[in-house]
Structure formats: C-alpha cells, structure tokens
Tab-separated table of C-alpha atoms in Angstrom:
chain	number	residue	atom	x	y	z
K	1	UNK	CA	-17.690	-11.027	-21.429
K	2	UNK	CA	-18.171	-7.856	-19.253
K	3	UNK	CA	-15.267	-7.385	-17.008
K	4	UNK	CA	-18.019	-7.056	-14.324
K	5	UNK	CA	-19.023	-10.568	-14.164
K	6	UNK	CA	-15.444	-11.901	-14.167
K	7	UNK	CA	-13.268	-13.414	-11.054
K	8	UNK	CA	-10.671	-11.843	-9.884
K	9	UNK	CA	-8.132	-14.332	-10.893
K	10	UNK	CA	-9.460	-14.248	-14.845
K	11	UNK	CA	-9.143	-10.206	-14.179
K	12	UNK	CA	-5.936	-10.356	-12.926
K	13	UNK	CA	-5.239	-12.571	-16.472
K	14	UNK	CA	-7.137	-10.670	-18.767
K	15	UNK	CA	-8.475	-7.035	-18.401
K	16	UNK	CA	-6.257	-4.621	-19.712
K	17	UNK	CA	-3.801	-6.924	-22.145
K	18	UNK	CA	-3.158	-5.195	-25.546
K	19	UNK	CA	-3.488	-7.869	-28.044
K	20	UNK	CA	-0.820	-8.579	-30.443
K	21	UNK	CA	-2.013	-7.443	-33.556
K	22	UNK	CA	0.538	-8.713	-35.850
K	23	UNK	CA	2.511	-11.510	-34.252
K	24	UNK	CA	-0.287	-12.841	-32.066
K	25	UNK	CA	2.095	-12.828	-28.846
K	26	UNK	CA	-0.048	-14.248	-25.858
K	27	UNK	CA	1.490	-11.480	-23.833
K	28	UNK	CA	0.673	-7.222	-24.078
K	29	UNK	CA	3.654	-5.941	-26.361
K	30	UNK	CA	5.794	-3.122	-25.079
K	31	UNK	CA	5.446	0.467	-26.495
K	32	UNK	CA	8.748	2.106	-25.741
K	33	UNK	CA	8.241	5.013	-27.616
K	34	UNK	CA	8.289	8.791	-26.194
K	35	UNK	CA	7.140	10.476	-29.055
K	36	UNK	CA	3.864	9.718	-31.478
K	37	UNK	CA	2.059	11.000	-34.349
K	38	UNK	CA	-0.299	14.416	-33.632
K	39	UNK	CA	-1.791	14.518	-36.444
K	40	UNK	CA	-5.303	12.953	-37.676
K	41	UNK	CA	-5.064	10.690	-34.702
K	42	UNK	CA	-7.928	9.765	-31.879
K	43	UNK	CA	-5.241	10.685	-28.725
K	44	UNK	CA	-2.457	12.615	-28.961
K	45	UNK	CA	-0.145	10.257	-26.848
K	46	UNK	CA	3.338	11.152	-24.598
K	47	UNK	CA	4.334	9.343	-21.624
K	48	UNK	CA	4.090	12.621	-19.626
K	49	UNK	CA	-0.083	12.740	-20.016
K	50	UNK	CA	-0.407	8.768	-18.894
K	51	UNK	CA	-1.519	7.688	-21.897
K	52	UNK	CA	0.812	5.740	-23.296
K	53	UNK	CA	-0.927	2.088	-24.541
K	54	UNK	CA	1.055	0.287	-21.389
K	55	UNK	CA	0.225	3.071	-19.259
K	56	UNK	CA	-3.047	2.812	-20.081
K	57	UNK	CA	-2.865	-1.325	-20.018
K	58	UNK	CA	-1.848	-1.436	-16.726
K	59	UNK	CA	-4.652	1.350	-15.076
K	60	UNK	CA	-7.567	-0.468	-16.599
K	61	UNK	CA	-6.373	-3.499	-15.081
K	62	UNK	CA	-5.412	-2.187	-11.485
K	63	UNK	CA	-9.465	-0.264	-12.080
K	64	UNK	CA	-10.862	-3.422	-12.895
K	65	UNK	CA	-9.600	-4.861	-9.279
K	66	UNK	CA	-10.715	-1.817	-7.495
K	67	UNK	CA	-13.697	-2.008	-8.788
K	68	UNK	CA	-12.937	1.929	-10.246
K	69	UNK	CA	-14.097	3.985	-12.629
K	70	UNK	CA	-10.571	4.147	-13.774
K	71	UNK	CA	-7.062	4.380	-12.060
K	72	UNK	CA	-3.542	5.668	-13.418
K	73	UNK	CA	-0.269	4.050	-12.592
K	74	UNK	CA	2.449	6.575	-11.267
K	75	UNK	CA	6.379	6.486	-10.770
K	76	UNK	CA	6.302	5.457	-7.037
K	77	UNK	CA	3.490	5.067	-4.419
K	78	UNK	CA	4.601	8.492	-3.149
K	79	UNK	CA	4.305	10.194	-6.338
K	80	UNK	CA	0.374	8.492	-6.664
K	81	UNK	CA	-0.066	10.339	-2.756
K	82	UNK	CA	1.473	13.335	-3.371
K	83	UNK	CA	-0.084	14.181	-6.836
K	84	UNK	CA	-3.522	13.147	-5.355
K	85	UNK	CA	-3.319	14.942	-2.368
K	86	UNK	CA	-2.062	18.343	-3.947
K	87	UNK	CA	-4.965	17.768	-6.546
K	88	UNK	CA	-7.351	18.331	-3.678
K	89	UNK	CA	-5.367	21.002	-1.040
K	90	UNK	CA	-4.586	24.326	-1.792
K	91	UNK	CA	-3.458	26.925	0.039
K	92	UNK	CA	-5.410	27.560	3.328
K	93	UNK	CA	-7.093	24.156	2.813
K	94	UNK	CA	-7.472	21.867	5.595
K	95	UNK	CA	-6.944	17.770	5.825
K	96	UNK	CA	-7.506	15.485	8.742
K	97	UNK	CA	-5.137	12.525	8.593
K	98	UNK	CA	-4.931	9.239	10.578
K	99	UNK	CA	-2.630	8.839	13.609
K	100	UNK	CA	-0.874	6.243	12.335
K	101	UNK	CA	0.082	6.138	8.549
K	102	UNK	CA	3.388	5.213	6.660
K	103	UNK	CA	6.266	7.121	7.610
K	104	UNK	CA	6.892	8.487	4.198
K	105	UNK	CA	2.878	10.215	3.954
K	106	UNK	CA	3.520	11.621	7.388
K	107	UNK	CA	6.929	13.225	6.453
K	108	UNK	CA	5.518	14.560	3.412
K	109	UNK	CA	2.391	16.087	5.427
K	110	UNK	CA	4.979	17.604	8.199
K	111	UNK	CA	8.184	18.830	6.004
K	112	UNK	CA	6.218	20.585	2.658
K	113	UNK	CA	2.296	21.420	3.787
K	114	UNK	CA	2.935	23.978	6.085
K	115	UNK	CA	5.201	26.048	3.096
K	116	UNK	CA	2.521	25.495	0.949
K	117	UNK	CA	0.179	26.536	3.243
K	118	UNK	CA	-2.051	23.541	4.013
K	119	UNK	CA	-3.138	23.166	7.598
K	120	UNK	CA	-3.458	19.003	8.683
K	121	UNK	CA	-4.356	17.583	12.053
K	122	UNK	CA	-3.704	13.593	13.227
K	123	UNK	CA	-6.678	12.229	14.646
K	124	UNK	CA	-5.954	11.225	18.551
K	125	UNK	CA	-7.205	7.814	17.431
K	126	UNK	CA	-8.895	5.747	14.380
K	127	UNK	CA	-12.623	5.576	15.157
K	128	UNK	CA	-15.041	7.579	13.445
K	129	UNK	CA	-15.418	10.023	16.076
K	130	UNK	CA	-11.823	10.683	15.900
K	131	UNK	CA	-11.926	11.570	12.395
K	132	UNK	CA	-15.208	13.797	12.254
K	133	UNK	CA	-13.436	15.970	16.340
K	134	UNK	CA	-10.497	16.961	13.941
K	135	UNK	CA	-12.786	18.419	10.929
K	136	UNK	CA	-12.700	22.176	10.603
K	137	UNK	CA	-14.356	24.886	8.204
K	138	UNK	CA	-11.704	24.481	6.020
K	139	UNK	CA	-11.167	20.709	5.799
K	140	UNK	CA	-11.041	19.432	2.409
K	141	UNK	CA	-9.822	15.343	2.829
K	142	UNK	CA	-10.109	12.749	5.348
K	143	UNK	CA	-6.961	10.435	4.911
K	144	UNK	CA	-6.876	6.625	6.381
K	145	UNK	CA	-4.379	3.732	6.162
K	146	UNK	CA	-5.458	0.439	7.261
K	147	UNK	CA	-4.156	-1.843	7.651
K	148	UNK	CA	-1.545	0.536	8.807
K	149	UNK	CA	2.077	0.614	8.593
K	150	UNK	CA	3.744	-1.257	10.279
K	151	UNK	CA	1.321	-2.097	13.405
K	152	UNK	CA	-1.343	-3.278	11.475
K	153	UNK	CA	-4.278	-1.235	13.042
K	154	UNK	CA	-7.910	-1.796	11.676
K	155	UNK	CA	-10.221	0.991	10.438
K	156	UNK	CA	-13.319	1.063	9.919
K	157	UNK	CA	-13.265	2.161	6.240
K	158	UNK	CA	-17.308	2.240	5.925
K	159	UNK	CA	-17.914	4.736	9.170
K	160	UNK	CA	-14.720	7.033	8.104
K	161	UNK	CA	-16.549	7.466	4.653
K	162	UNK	CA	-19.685	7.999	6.060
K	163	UNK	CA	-18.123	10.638	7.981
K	164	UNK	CA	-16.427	12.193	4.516
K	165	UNK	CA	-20.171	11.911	2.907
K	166	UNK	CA	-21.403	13.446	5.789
K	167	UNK	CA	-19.256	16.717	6.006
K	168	UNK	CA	-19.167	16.586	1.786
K	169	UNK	CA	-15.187	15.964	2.405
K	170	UNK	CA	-12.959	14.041	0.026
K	171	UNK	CA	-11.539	10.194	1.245
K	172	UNK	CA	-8.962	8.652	0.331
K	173	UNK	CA	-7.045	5.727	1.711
K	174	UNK	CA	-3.611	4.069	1.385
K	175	UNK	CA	-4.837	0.418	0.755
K	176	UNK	CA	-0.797	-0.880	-0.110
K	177	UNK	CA	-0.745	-3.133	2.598
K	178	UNK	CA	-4.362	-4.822	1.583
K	179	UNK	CA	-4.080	-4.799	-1.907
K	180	UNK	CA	-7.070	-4.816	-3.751
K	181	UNK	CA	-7.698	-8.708	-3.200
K	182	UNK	CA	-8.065	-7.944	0.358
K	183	UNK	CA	-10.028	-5.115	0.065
K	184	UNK	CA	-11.512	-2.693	-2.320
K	185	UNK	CA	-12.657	0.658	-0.258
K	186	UNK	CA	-14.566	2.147	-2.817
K	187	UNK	CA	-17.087	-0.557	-2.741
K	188	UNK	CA	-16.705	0.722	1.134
K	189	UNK	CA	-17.826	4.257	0.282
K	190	UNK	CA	-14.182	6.039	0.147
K	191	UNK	CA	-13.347	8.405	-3.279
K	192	UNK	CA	-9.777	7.421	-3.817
K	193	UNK	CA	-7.813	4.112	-3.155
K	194	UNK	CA	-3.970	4.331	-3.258
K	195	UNK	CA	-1.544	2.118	-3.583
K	196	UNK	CA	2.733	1.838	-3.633
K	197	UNK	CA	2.362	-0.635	-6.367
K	198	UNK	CA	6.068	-1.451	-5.411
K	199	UNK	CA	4.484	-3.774	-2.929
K	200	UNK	CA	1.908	-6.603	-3.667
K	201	UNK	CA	0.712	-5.266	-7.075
K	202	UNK	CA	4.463	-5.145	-8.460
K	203	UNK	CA	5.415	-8.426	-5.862
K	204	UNK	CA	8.456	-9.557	-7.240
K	205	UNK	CA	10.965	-6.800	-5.550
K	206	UNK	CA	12.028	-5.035	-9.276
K	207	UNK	CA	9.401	-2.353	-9.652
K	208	UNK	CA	8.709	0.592	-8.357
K	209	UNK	CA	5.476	2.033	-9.165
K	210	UNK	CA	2.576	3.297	-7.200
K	211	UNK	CA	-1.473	3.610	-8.369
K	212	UNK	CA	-4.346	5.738	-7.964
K	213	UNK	CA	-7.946	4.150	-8.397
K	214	UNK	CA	-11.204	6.456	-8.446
K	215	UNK	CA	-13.978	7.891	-10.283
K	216	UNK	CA	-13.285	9.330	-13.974
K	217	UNK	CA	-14.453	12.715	-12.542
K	218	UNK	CA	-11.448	12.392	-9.983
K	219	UNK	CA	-9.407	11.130	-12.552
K	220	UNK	CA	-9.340	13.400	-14.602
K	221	UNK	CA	-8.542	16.078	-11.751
K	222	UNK	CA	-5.570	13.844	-10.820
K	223	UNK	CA	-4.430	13.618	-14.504
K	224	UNK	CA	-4.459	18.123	-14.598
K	225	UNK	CA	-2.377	17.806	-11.938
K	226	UNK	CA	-0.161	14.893	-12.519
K	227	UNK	CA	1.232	16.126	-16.141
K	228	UNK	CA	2.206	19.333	-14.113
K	229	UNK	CA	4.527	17.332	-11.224
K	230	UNK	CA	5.660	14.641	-13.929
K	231	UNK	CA	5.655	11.348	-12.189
K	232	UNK	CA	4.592	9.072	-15.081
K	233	UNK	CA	5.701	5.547	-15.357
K	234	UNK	CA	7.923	4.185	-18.364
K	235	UNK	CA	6.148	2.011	-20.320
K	236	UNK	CA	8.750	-0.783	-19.697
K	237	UNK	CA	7.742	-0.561	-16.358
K	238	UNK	CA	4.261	-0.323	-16.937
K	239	UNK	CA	4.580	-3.522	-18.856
K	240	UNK	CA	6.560	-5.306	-15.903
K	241	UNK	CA	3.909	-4.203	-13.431
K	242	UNK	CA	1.069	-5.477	-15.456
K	243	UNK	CA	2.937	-8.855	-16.060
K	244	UNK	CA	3.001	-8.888	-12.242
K	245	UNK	CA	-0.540	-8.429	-11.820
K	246	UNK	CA	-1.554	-11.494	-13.565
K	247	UNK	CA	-0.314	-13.673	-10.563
K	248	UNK	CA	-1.631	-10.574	-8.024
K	249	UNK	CA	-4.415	-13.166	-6.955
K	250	UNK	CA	-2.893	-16.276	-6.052
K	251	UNK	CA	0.028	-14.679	-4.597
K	252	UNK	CA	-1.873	-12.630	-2.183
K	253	UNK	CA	-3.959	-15.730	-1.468
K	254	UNK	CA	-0.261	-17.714	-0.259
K	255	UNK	CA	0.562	-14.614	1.560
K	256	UNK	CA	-2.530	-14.735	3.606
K	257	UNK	CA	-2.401	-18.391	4.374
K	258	UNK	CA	1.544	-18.270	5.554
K	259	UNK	CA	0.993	-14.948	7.395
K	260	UNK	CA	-1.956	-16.639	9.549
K	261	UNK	CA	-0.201	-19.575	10.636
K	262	UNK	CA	3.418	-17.524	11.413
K	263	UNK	CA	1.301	-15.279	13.187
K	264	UNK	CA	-0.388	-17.895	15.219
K	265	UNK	CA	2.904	-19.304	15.748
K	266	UNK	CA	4.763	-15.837	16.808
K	267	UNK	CA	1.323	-15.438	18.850
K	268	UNK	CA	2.354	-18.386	21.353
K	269	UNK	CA	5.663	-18.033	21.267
K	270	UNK	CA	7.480	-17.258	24.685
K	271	UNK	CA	10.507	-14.606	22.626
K	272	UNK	CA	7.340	-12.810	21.948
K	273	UNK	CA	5.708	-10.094	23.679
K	274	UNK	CA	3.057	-8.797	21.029
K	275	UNK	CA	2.078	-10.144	17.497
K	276	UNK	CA	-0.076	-7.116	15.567
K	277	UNK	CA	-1.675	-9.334	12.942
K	278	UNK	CA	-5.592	-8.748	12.282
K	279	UNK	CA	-5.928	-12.158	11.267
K	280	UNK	CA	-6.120	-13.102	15.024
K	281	UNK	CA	-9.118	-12.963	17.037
K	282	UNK	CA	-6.998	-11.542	19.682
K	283	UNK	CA	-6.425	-8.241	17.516
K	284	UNK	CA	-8.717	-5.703	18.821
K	285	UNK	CA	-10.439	-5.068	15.384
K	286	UNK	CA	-10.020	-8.580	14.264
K	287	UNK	CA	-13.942	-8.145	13.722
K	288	UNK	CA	-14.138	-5.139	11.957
K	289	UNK	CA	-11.004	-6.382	9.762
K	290	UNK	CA	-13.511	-9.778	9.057
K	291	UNK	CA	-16.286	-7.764	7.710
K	292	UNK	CA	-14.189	-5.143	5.278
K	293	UNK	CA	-11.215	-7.456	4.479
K	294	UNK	CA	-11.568	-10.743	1.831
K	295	UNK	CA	-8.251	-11.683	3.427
K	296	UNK	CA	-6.452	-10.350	6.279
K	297	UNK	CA	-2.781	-9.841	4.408
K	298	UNK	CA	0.960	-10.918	3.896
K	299	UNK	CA	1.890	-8.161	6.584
K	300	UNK	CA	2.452	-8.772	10.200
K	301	UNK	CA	4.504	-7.023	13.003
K	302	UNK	CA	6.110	-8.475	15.857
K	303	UNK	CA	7.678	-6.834	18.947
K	304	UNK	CA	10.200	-9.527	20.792
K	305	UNK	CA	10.726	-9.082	24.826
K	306	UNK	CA	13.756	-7.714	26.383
K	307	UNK	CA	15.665	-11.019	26.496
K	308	UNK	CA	15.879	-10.954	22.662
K	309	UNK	CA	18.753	-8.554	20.585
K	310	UNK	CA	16.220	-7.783	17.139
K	311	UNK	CA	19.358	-6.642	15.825
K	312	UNK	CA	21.226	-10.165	16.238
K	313	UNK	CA	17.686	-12.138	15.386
K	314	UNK	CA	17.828	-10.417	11.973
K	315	UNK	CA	21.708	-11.400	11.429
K	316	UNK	CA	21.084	-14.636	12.498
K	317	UNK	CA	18.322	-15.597	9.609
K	318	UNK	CA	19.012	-17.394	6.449
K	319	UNK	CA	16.132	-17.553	5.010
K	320	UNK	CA	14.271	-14.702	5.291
K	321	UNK	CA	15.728	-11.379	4.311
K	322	UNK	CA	16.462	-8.092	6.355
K	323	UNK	CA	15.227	-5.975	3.704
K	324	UNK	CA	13.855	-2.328	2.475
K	325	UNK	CA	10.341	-2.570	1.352
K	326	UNK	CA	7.830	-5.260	1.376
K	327	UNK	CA	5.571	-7.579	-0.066
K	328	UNK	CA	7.649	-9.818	-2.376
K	329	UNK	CA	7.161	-13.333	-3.358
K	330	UNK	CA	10.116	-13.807	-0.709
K	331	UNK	CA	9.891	-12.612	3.075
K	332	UNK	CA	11.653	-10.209	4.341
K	333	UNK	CA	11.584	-8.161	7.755
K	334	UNK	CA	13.261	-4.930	8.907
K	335	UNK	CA	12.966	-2.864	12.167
K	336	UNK	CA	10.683	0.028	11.789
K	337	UNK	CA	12.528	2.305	13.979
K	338	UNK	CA	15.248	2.355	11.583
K	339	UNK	CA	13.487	2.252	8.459
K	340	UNK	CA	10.493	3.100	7.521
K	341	UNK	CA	9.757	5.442	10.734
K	342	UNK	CA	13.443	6.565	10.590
K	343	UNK	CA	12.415	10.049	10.094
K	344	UNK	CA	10.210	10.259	12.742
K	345	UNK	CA	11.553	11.496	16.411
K	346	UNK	CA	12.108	9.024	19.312
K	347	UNK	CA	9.546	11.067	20.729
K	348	UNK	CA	7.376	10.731	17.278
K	349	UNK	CA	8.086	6.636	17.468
K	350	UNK	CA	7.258	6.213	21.071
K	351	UNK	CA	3.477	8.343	20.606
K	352	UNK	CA	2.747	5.965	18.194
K	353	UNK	CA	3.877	2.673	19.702
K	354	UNK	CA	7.243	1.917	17.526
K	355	UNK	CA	9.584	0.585	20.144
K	356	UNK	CA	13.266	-0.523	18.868
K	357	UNK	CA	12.275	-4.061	19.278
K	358	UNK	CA	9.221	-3.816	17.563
K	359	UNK	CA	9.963	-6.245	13.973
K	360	UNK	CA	7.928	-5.425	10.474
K	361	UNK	CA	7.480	-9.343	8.834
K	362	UNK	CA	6.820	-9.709	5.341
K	363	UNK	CA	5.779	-13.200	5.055
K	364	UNK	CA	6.337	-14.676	1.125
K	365	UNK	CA	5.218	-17.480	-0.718
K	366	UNK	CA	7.758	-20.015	0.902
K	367	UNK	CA	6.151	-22.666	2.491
K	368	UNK	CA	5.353	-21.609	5.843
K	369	UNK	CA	7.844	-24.461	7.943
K	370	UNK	CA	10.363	-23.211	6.389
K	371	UNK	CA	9.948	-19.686	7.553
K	372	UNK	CA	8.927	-20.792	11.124
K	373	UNK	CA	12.221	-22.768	11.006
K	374	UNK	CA	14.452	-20.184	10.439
K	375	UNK	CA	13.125	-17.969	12.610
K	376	UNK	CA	13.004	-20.367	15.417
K	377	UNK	CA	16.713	-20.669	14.783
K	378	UNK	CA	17.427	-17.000	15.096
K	379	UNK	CA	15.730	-16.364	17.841
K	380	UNK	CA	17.999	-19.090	19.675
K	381	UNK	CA	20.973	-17.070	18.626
K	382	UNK	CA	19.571	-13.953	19.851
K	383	UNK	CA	19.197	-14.349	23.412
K	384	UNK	CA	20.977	-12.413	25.338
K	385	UNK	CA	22.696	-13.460	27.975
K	386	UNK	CA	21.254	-11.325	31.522
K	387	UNK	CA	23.544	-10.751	34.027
C-alpha cells in the first residue's frame, strides 16, 4: 500500500522499517558498522554522508509524517538548524527571524552570524506584516517557531509562507514543540520543517537527535553541507529514535488530552496569574492555532503571582520532574529564565515576556489527576508568607 493513503498511526508503525532478511525479526535490525564495501555497490555508504540503512530508516519515516519529499536525521536539533541555516546564508546574506524563538536558535543567530558575516533582524512581532517590514535586498530566509518556546505564541504558518513565496525567500520553521502530529507546515506552504527530535519524536528522555524534513532538491543542498560540519547520527541512535517513533502518535495524542485539562485547571486557578496554552479559547490565536494545528500540544507555560516562590513550587513536587528538556512520556517543568533563556540578558528576557516566575510545563502521559494533584500540593507549600 502507498504510504500516501496510510494513517498516521500505521506510518508511525510501518514506513521506514528495514525488514529482517535472515532472521525475520519484527523489528528494523541495527547496522553498527562505520565502514562498507566501495566497490561494485549501488551507494557507497559511511555514517558521515547520512546514509547509513538506520539513518536512512529513520528519515523516510520522520518524511512520511511530514508529508516530505524526504528528511535526514541529525546529531541534535541544533545541529539540523545550524546545518540548514548555513546551507542557505552566506556571507552578506540576509535572514529575518521571529521575535520569539528557542533560546538556543537565537544565541546561535547573535554569537556566530555576525563573524560570518550574515546580517538577521527579529521581527517586532509575529504577523505577516511583521515578517515581510523586516525583508531587505539581501534577505535570503524567513525563520518561524510556533508554537514558540516557551510562551506558546501562535503563527500563522500559511500567511508567513505566503510572504516567503511572495518575496521568492526560503521558510523554514522549528515545528519541535508541534511535532508533526500536530502539524505538518509544508502542507502549510513553508520549505523546511525542523525538529529537536530529542523532544516528542525521540519522547522517552534517552535520545538526542534532531530532523530536517523538505523537498529532495533542498535535501540534497542540506546533505553538501551537512557531510562538511559532520553532525550525523549513530546508527544505534538512529535505531532508538525510530523505535520511538512507532508510539509518536498515540503519545502525542495523551499529551494533548492531559495538557488541555491541566491547562484548564492552571487557567482557573487563583496561584495563577497567566496560563499560555493555545488550546484555550482565551489564547489570543487560539483560532488561528484551530485551523493549522491537528492538536494543540503537550507544552504549556505558566507564570504564578507574587504570593508563590516558583523556586519552592518546583522543590515541593513529587511527581513531576524539574528537568532539562522536554517532551517525555513523563512531565517535567523548569523555569525558563534559568534554562532555556539563560543566555539571554535580563534585559533580553524581560523584551520578550520571560519573567522569573514564569514556569515551562511538560505535561506526560500520567493520568492527568495525578499531575493536578501534585501540583496542587506544591503550590500549598509555596506560599509565601507576606509580611
């Protein structure tokens, strides 16, 4: 059957498996090797050019989700943005980037493109219009995150593309926190979907990988560049992350029924001053996130009020973990501020709305009491006392 016409749960199962050829193992065997024959063979294979068998496994199934062309799987979701975004900036090139985006993209951007001599502007906002003000002569790439890290703005992937079209510019997004159950952008109109496929693709908290899905055309301009910088993934890794995959679907669909009723719980909740969850109708893109998104995500943020210590609430919980990174099949939750946007200035932090109180929530696969529970129970411990 043509992957095409298949669900995304049988995709998640199927596409991409290498068959067992002599023992008839249900699973895709592991190729460890680092060296293969040359001669009077189809592909000249090393784990350097991404085309390894598991290497290869694993993009045709993260493709097949995207709905891409193809898509190669890279050491870390940095190495899959920094390859692709060197493939299409040179020096004296210009790139318009969203206002907010991970804190690891933006340090890249701000620390190494100015000594390479890239110019980049933030847009002053994430409509359209604020995309298309920034464009210049020299403007190669229009970059978006959304939902974004960690305050879960909204978008509009199909009027940032148009805008890309438009200007005959270069998309990409970082879809990480979406995942391509939640959304697929190229079916949007964007060029390049990337992913830290540490997070929901990997799920499990013991991989780190990251993923590029496109066009072949792109592809193969990635690939010229990617053998050069050398951030190919082992093939024991490649095999982990494509084990992971097979459950991609109906984890993501657990992580988008907990995260809807914890946010509508944290929503009401009188410890609360803000819940940034697009799932809500109170978000101020919840619409726009209904019409691009099959799901609206695992990934919430929370920003308690001045009465609560988000220190002492993160001490106080048992069940869910303060924790680096995101997306597992357990929750976790860290404070942005000294984390993820750790490299960014106060002043950096503040323009883009990351007080020290603001709380990143990874909601897992636990049943959703439980997690209300214990954080009902921290939050009690983390009053502070006014004088």
């Amino acid at each position: 059957m043509a992957k095409e016409n298949l669900g995304v749960h049988t995709i998640c199962a199927h596409v991409g498996e290498i068959k067992d050829e002599q023992f008839g193992g249900a699973v895709s065997p592991i190729y460890m090797a680092s060296s293969y024959e040359y001669m009077d063979v189809d592909v000249k294979r090393y784990p350097r050019y991404f085309n390894t068998p598991n290497q290869e496994a694993v993009g045709k199934k993260i493709a097949a989700l995207a709905h891409a062309e193809m898509a190669m799987p890279f050491a870390s979701g940095m190495a899959a943005i920094s390859t692709t975004l060197f493939t299409f900036l040179n020096h004296g090139d210009h790139i318009v980037l969203q206002n907010e985006i991970y804190g690891g993209s933006f340090n890249l951007v701000v620390e190494e493109f100015e000594k390479m001599g890239i110019d980049y502007s933030f847009t002053d906002g994430v409509e359209a219009a604020d995309f298309e003000a920034k464009i210049k002569p020299n403007t190669k790439v229009l970059y978006l995150e959304t939902p974004s890290n960690p305050l879960l703005t909204i978008t509009d992937i199909k009027a940032v593309a148009a805008i890309a079209k438009k200007h005959g510019l270069v998309s990409m997004i970082d879809n990480t926190f979406a995942s391509p159950i939640n959304q697929r952008p190229l079916d949007l109109g964007i060029d390049i979907s990337l992913h830290s496929a540490t997070k929901y693709l990997g799920g499990h908290s013991d991989i780190c990988a990251g993923a590029v899905a496109t066009s072949e055309v792109y592809i193969e301009k990635i690939w010229q560049k990617a053998k050069n910088m050398g951030g190919s993934l082992s093939d024991f890794m490649c095999y982990l992350l494509e084990r992971s995959i097979k459950t991609l679907g109906v984890r993501v669909d657990k992580h988008n029924s907990n995260a809807q009723e914890i946010a509508e719980f944290l929503n009401t909740h009188s410890a609360v001053e803000k819940v940034y969850y697009p799932g809500l109708p109170s978000h101020p893109k919840h619409d726009i996130a209904k019409a691009q998104m099959h799901g609206f995500g695992g990934m919430l943020s929370f920003e308690l009020t001045e009465e609560y210590d988000a220190v002492q609430f993160q001490k106080e919980l048992q069940l869910v973990k303060p924790s680096m990174s995101l997306a597992g099949v357990e929750s976790t939750i860290l404070l942005p501020s000294a984390t993820s946007h750790a490299l960014l200035t106060p002043e950096q932090r503040a323009a883009v709305s990351i007080s020290d109180n603001l709380l990143r929530f990874s909601i897992g696969i636990e049943n959703a009491k439980d997690i209300i529970n214990d954080v009902e129970h921290a939050l009690k411990k983390a009053l502070v006392t006014l004088v």
